[in-house]
Coordinates of C-alpha atoms in Angstrom, one line a residue:
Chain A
X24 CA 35.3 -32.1 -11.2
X25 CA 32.2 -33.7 -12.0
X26 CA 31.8 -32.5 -15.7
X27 CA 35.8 -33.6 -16.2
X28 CA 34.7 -37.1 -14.8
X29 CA 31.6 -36.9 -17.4
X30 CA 34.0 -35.7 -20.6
X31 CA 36.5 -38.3 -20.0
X32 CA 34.5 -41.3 -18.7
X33 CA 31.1 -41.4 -20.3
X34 CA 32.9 -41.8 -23.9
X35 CA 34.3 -44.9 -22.1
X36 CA 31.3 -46.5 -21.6
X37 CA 30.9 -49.8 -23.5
X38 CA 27.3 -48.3 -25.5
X39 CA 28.6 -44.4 -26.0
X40 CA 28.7 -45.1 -29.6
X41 CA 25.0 -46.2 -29.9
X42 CA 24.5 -43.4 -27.2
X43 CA 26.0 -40.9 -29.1
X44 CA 24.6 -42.1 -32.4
X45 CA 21.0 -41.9 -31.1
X46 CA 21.0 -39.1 -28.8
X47 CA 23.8 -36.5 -30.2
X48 CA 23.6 -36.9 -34.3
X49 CA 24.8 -33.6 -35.7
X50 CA 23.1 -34.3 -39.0
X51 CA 19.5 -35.0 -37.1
X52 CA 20.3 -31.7 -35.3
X53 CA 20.5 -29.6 -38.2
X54 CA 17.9 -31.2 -39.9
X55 CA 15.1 -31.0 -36.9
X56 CA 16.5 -27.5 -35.9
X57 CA 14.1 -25.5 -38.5
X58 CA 11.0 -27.2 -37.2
X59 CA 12.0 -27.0 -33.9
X60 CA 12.7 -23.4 -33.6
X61 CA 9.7 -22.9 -35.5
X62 CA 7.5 -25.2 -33.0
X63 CA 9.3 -23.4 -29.9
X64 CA 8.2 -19.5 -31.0
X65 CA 4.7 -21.2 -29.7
X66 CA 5.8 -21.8 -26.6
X67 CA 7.7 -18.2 -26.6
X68 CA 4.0 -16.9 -27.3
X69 CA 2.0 -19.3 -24.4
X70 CA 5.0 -17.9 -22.6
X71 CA 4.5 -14.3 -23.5
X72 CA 0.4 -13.9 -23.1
X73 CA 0.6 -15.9 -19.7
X74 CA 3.0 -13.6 -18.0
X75 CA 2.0 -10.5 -17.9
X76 CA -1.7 -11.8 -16.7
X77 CA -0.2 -14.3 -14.2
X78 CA 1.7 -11.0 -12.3
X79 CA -1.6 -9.1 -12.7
X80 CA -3.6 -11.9 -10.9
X81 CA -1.3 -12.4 -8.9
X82 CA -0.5 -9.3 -7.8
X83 CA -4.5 -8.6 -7.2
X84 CA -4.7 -11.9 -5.1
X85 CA -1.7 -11.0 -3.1
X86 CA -3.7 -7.5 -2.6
X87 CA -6.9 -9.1 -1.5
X88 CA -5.0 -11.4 1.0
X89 CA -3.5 -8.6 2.4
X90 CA -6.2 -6.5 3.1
X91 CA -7.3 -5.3 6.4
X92 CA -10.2 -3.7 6.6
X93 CA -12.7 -6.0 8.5
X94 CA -15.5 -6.1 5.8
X95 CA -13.1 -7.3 3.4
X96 CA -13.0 -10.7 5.2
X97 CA -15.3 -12.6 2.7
X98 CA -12.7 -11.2 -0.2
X99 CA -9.6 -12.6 2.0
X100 CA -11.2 -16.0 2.4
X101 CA -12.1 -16.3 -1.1
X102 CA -8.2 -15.2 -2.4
X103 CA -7.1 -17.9 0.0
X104 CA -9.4 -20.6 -1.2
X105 CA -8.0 -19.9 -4.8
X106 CA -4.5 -20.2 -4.0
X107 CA -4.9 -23.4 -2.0
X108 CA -7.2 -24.7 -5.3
X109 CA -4.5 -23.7 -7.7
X110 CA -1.8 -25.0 -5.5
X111 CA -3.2 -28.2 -4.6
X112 CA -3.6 -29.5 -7.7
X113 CA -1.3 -30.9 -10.8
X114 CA -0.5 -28.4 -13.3
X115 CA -1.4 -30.8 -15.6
X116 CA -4.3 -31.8 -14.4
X117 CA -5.3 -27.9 -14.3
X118 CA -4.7 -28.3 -18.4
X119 CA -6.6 -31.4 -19.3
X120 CA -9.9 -30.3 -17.1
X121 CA -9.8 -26.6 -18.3
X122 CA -7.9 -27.3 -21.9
X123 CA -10.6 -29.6 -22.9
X124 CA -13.2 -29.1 -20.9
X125 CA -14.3 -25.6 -21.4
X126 CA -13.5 -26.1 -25.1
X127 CA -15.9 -28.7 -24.8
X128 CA -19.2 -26.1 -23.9
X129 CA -19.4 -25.9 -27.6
X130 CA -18.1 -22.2 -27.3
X131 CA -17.6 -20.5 -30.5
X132 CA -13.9 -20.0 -32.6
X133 CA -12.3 -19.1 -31.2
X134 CA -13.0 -19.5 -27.9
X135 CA -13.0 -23.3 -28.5
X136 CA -9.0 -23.6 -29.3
X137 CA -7.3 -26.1 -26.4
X138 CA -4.3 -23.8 -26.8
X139 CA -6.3 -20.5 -25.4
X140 CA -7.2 -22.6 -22.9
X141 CA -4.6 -24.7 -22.0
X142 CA -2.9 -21.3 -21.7
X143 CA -5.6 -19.8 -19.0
X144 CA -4.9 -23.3 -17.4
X145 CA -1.3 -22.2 -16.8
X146 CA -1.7 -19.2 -15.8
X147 CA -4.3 -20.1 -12.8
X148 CA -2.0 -22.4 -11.4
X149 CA 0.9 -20.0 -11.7
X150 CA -1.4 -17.0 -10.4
X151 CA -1.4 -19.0 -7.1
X152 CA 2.1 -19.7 -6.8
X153 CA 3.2 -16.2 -7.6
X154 CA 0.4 -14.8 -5.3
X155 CA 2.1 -17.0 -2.3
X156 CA 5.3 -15.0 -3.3
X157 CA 3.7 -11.4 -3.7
X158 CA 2.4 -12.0 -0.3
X159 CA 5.6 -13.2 1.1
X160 CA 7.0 -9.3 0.1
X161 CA 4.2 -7.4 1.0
X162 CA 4.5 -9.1 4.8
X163 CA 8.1 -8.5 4.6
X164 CA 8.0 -4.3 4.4
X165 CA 8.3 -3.6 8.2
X166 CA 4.8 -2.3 9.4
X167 CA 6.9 1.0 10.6
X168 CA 6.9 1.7 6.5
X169 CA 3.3 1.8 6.6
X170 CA 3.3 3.5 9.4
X171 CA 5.7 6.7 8.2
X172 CA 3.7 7.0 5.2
X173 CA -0.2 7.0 7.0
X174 CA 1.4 9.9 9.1
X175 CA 2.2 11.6 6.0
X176 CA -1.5 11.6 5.1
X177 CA -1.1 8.9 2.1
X178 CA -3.9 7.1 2.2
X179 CA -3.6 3.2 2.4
X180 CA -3.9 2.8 -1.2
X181 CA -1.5 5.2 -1.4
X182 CA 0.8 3.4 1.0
X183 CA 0.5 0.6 -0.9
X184 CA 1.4 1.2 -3.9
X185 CA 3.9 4.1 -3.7
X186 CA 5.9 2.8 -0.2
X187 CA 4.9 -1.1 0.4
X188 CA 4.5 -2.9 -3.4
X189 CA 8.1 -1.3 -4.9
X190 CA 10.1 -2.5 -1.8
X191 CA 7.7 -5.6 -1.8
X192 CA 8.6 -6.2 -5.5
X193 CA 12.4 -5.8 -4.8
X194 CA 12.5 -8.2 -2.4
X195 CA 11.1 -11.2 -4.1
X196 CA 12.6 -10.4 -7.8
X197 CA 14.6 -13.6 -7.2
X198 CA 11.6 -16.3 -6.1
X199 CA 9.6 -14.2 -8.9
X200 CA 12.6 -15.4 -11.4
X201 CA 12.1 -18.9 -10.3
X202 CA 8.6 -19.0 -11.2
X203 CA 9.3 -17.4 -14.4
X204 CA 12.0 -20.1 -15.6
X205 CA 9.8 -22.9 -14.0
X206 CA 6.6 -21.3 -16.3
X207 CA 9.4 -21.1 -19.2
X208 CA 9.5 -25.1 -19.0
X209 CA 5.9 -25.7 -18.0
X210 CA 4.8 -24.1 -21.2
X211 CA 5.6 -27.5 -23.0
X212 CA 2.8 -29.1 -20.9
X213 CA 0.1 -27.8 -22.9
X214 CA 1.2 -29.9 -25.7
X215 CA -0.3 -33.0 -24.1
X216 CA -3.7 -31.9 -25.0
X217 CA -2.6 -30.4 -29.2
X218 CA -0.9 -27.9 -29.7
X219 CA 2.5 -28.2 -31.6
X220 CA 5.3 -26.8 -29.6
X221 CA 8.7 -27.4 -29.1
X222 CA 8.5 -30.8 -27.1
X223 CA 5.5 -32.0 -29.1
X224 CA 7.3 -31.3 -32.6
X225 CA 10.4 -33.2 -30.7
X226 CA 8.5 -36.3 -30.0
X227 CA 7.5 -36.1 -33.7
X228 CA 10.5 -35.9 -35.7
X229 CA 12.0 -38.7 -32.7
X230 CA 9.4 -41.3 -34.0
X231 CA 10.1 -39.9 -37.3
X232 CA 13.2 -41.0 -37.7
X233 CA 13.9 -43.1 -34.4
X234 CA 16.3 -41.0 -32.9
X235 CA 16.4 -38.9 -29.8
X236 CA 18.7 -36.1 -30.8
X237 CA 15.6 -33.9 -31.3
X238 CA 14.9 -33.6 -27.2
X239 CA 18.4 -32.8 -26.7
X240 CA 18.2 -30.5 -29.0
X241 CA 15.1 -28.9 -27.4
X242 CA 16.9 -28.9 -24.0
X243 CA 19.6 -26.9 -26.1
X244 CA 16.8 -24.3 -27.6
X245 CA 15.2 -23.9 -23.9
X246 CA 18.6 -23.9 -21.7
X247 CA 19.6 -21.0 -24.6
X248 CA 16.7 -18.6 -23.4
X249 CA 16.7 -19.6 -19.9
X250 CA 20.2 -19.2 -19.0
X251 CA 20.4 -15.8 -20.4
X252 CA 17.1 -14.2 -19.1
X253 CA 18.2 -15.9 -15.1
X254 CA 21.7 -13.7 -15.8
X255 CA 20.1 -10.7 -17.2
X256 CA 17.6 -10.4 -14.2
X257 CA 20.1 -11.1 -12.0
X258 CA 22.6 -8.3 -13.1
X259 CA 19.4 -6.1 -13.2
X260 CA 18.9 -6.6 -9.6
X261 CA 22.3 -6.3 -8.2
X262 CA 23.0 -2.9 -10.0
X263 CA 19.5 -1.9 -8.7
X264 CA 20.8 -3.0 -4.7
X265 CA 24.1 -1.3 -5.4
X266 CA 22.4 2.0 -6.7
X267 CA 20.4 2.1 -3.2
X268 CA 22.5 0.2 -0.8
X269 CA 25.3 1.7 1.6
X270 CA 28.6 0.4 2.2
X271 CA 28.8 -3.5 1.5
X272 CA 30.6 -5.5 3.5
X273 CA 34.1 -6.8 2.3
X274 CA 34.2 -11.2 1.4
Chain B
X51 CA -7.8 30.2 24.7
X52 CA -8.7 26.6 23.2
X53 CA -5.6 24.4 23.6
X54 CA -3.9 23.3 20.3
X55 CA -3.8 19.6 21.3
X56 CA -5.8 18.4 24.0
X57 CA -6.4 14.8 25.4
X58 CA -8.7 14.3 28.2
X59 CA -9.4 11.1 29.7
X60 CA -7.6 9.2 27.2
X61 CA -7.3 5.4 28.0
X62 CA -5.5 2.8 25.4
X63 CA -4.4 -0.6 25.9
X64 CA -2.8 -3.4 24.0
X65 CA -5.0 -6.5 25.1
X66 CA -4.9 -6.7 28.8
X67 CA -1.9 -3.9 28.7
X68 CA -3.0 -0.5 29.8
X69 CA -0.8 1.7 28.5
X70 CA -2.9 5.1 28.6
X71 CA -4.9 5.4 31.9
X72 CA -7.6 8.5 32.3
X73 CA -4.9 10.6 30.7
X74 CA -5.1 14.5 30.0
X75 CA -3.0 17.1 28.9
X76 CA -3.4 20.0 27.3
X77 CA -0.8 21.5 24.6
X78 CA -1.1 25.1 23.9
X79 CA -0.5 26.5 20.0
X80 CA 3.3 27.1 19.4
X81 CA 4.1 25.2 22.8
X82 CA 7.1 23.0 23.3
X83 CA 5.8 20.3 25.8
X84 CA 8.1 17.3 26.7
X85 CA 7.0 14.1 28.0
X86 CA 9.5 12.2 30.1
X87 CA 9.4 8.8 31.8
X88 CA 10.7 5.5 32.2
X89 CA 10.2 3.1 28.8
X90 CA 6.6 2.0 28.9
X91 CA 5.4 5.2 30.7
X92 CA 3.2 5.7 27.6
X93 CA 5.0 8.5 25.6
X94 CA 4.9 7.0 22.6
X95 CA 1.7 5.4 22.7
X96 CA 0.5 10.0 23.4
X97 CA 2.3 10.5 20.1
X98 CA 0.7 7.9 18.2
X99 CA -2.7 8.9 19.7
X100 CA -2.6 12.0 18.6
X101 CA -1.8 11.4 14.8
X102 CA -4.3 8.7 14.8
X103 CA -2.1 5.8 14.2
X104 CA -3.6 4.5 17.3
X105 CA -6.8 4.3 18.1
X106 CA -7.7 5.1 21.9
X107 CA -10.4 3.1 23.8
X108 CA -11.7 5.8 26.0
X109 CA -11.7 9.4 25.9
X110 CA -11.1 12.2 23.3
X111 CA -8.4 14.0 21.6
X112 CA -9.1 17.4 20.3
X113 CA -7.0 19.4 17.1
X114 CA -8.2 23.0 18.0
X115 CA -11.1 22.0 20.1
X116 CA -12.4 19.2 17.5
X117 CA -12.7 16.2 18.4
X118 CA -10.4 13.9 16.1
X119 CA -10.5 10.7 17.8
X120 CA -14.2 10.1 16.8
X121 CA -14.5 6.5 15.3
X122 CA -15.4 6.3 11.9
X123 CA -13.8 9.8 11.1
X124 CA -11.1 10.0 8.0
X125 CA -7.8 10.5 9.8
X126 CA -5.9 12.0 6.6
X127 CA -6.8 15.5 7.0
X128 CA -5.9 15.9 10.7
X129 CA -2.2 13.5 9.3
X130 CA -1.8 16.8 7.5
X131 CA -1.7 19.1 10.4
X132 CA 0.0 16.9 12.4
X133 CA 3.6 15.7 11.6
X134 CA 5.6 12.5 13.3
X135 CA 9.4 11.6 13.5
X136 CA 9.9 8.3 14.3
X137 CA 12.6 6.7 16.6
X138 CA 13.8 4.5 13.8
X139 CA 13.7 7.2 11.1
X140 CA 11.3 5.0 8.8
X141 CA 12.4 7.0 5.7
X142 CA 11.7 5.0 2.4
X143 CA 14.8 2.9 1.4
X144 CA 13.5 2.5 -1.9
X145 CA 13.5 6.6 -2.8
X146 CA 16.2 9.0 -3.0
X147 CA 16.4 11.8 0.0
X148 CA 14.4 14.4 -2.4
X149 CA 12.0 11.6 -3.3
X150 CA 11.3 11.0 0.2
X151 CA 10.5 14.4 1.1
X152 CA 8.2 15.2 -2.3
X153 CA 6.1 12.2 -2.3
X154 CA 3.0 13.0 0.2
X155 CA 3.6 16.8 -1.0
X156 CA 2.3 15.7 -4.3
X157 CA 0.5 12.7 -3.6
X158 CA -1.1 14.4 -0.7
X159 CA -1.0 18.5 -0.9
X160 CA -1.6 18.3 -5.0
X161 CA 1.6 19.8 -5.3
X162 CA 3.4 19.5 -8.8
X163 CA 6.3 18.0 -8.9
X164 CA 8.6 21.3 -9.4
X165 CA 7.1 23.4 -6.8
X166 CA 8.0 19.5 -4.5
X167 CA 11.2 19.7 -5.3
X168 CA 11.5 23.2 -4.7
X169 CA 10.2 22.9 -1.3
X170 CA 12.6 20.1 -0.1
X171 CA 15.6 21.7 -1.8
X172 CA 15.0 24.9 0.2
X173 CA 14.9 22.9 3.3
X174 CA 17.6 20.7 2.7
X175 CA 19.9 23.5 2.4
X176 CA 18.3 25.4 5.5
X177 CA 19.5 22.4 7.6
X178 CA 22.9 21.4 5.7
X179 CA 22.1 18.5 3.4
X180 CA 21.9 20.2 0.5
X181 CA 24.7 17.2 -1.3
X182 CA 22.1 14.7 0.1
X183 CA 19.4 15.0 -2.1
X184 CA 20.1 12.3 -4.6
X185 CA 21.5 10.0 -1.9
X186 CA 19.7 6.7 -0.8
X187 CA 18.6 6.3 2.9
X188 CA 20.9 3.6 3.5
X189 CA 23.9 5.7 2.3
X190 CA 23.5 8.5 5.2
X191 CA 24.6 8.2 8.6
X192 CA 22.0 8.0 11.4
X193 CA 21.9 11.4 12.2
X194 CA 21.7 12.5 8.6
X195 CA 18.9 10.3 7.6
X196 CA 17.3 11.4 11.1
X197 CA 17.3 14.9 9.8
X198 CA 15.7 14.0 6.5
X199 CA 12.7 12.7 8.5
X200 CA 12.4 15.8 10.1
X201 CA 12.6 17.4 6.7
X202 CA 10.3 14.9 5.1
X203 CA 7.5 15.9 8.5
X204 CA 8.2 19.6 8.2
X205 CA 8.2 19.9 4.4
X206 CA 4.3 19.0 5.0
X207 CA 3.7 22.3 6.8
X208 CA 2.0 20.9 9.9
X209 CA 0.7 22.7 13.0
X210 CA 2.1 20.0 15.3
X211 CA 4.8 18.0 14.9
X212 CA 5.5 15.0 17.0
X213 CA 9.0 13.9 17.6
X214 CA 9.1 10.2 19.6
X215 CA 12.2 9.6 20.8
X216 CA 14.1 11.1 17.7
X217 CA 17.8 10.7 19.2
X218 CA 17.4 7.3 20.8
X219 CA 18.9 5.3 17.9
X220 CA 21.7 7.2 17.2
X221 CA 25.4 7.3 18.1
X222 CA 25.8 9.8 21.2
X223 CA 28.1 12.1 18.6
X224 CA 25.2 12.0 16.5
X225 CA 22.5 13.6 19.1
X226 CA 23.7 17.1 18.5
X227 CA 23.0 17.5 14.9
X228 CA 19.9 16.6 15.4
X229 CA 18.4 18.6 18.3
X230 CA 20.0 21.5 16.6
X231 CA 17.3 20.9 14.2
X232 CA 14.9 20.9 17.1
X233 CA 16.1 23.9 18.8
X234 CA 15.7 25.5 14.7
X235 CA 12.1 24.8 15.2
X236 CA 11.1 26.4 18.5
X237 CA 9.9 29.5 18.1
X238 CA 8.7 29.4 14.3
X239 CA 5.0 29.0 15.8
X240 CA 4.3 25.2 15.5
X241 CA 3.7 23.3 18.3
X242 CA 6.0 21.0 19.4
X243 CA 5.5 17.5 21.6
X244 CA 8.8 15.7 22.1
X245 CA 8.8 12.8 23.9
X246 CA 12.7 12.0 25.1
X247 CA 15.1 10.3 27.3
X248 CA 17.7 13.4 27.2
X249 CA 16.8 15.3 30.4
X250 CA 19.1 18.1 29.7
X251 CA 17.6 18.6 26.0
X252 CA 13.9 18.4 27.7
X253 CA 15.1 21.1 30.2
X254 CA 16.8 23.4 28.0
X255 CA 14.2 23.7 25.0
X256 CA 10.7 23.1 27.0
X257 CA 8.1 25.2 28.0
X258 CA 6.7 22.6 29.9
X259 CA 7.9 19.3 30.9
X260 CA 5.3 16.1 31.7
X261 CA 6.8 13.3 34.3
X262 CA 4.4 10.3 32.7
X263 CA 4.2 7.2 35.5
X264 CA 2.1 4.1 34.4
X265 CA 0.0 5.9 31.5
X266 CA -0.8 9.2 33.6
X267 CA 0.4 12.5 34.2
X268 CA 2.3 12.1 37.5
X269 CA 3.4 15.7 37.2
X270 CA 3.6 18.8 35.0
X271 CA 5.6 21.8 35.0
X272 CA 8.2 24.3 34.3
X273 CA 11.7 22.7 33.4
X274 CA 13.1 24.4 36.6
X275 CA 10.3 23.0 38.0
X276 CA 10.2 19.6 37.6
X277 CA 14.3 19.2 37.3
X278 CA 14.8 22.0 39.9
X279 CA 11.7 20.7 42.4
X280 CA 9.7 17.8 41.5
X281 CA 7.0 17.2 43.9
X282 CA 6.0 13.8 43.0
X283 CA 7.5 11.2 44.9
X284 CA 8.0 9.1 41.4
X285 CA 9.3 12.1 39.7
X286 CA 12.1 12.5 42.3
X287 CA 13.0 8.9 42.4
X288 CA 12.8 8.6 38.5
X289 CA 15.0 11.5 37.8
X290 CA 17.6 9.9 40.9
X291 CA 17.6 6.8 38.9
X292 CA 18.3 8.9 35.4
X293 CA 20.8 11.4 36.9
X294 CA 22.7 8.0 38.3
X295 CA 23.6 6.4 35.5

């Protein structure tokens, strides 16, 4: 209903000609979409370097808040201080302190590149959000769990990682997702202090040649990996519930 | 002879609940012992004790005359002797029946994988689930997954196994397949604890039935005993109250 109303009314509008000139221009398109696939593989790298150390952080904070044993208390106060840190804080703000201030310790190349640590940047604030949701799994598995596996002998580590994290993991695949696209986008933000991505090489060729097109087509280029990785994990998780579920229940 | 399982002067509570009060009871090896009593009596709380998921705040339990309830002491090798089945079945939903069954033989016997697998085949098809073994927990029925925790306790060899209240959750057409199982089990040499609401069960397969009242031992006998001739004045109006309803 809506998008009908948007097809056949906004080409109504008094301006859609200037509009469409300014924001959709086919030729601009093709012409910006070399550099701008070419500027977006950066942000497929941030992307791809930050991920894998955000879950492992993560996972190790969520770990550290969830342990019992009393003399880790000094551990659990310190994991909880980090997410509140990460959390309370500005993303962006994270980037400009850390992006140019480390760089600015005079460290060595290349430890002195706003774009490795822009990157770190992202990936502490992220570690604390996806901590929050590791957590929110781990506290989910039914203490019975742990409790059938300690009577088997398995030891808590043991527990953990063979009984509590998988059906921790399952549970929060679709929050994790969230984070994930929300990181996909976030990338972009460590162009404000150099590096040439996607949205940074947008706003170039825009003042370039005084036209907008290039941001829509970047919303194109990001809606084209982000819409297909959502589905993808989203199939991957239903067939995995239907593999181990019982009967469902009819609509 | 030094009982198998022995609590003496066991007390446990739950902030300002006492469940366990000055209990003691001793089990002997290969002994089926049931512990009766109204919810809250404690039964569970016994069973829990025992296989250290609890820990009691007075007293001692012994394995074989050695005390296990010592603070400080690793529970995982007595967790080996001593099995549990739960009331709620608590079998993995994540793994597959066989999976369920093999992981603390490998992860906690050393067992490779094969010689796992072997194991909970063989008693898969000893106790008719042999077509089960690559199912999911959530695709058996109550009683069926109730039997693979039995499987999954007994696969581990133990020297006791504790079964709290192992028909409680199931459909009433379900309860036989499951004590069958029981009734399997007495008589192979391991010692058996049951704690149970089904009087008739308790009667038939104990050697000795416990009437629990308030987190003590009101009364201990022989089923004909205690069913036939309870002397304690709570036993008798307990069992009224059961045989009532």
């Amino acid at each position: 209903m809506v998008l009908a109303a948007v097809v056949v009314f906004v080409p109504r509008m008094p301006r859609w000609d200037r509009v469409k000139k300014s924001f959709f221009d086919v030729e601009q398109m093709r012409d910006s979409l070399p550099r701008l696939l070419d500027a977006f593989w950066l942000d497929i790298k941030i992307f791809a370097w930050t991920t894998p150390a955000i879950f492992i952080a993560a996972l190790l904070i969520a770990l550290a808040r969830n342990s019992r044993s009393p003399a880790l208390f000094p551990v659990r106060m310190l994991a909880a201080a980090y997410t509140d840190v990460m959390r309370g804080v500005p993303v962006i703000l994270w980037i400009y302190l850390v992006g140019f201030g480390v760089p600015g310790l005079g460290l060595e190349r290349p430890f002195n590149s706003p774009l490795l640590w822009g990157s770190v940047a992202l990936g502490m604030t992220y570690s604390g959000y996806v901590a929050e949701v590791f957590r929110a799994g781990i506290d989910s598995v039914h203490e019975s769990q742990r409790a059938a596996a300690r009577s088997l002998g398995l030891s808590s580590a043991q527990t953990m990682r063979h009984v509590v994290l998988p059906q921790a993991v399952r549970r929060v695949v679709p929050p994790l997702l969230n984070d994930m696209v929300s990181l996909q986008k976030d990338v972009a933000l460590v162009s404000l202090i150099g590096p040439i991505e996607i949205l940074r090489q947008a706003g170039i060729d825009k003042s370039k040649f005084a036209n907008f097109t290039p941001f829509v087509l970047a919303a194109l280029i990001f809606l084209a990996v982000t819409i297909p990785l959502t589905r993808l994990t989203d199939y991957l998780w239903h067939r995995e519930r239907r593999r181990t579920s019982g009967t469902r229940v009819a609509a | 002879m030094t009982p198998k399982v022995s609590l003496r002067g066991v007390t446990k509570s739950f902030g300002t609940n006492t469940v366990l009060r000055d209990l003691s009871l001793d089990v002997a090896a290969g002994e089926v012992v049931s512990l009766i009593g109204a919810s809250g009596s404690g039964k569970t709380t016994i069973l829990r004790c025992i296989n250290l998921l609890e820990q009691i705040d007075d007293g001692v339990v012994l394995l074989d005359g050695d005390e296990i309830s010592a603070i400080g002491r690793d529970p995982n090798p007595v967790r080996r002797r001593v099995g549990i089945v739960f009331q709620s079945f608590n079998l993995f939903p994540h793994m597959s029946v066989t999976r369920n069954i093999t992981l603390a033989l490998t992860k906690v016997l050393g067992l490779g994988s094969e010689a796992a697998t072997q194991r909970a085949t063989e008693l898969l098809t000893r106790f008719g689930l042999a077509d089960k073994a690559g199912a999911f927990p959530d695709q058996l029925s109550g009683g069926q997954q109730q039997r693979v925790a039995i499987i999954r306790a007994l696969a581990m060899q133990p020297e006791v196994l504790l079964l709290d209240e192992i028909t409680s959750a199931l459909d009433p057409e379900l309860v036989g397949e499951v004590l069958d199982v029981v009734r399997e089990l007495k008589g192979s040499g391991i010692t058996l604890l049951i704690a149970t609401h089904e009087m008739a069960f308790a009667r038939e397969i104990s050697d000795r039935v416990c009437f629990l009242h308030a987190g003590s031992v009101a009364e201990i006998g022989s089923p004909s005993q205690v069913f036939g001739a309870p002397r304690d004045e709570r036993t008798q109006q307990f069992l009224r109250r059961v045989r009532s309803n």
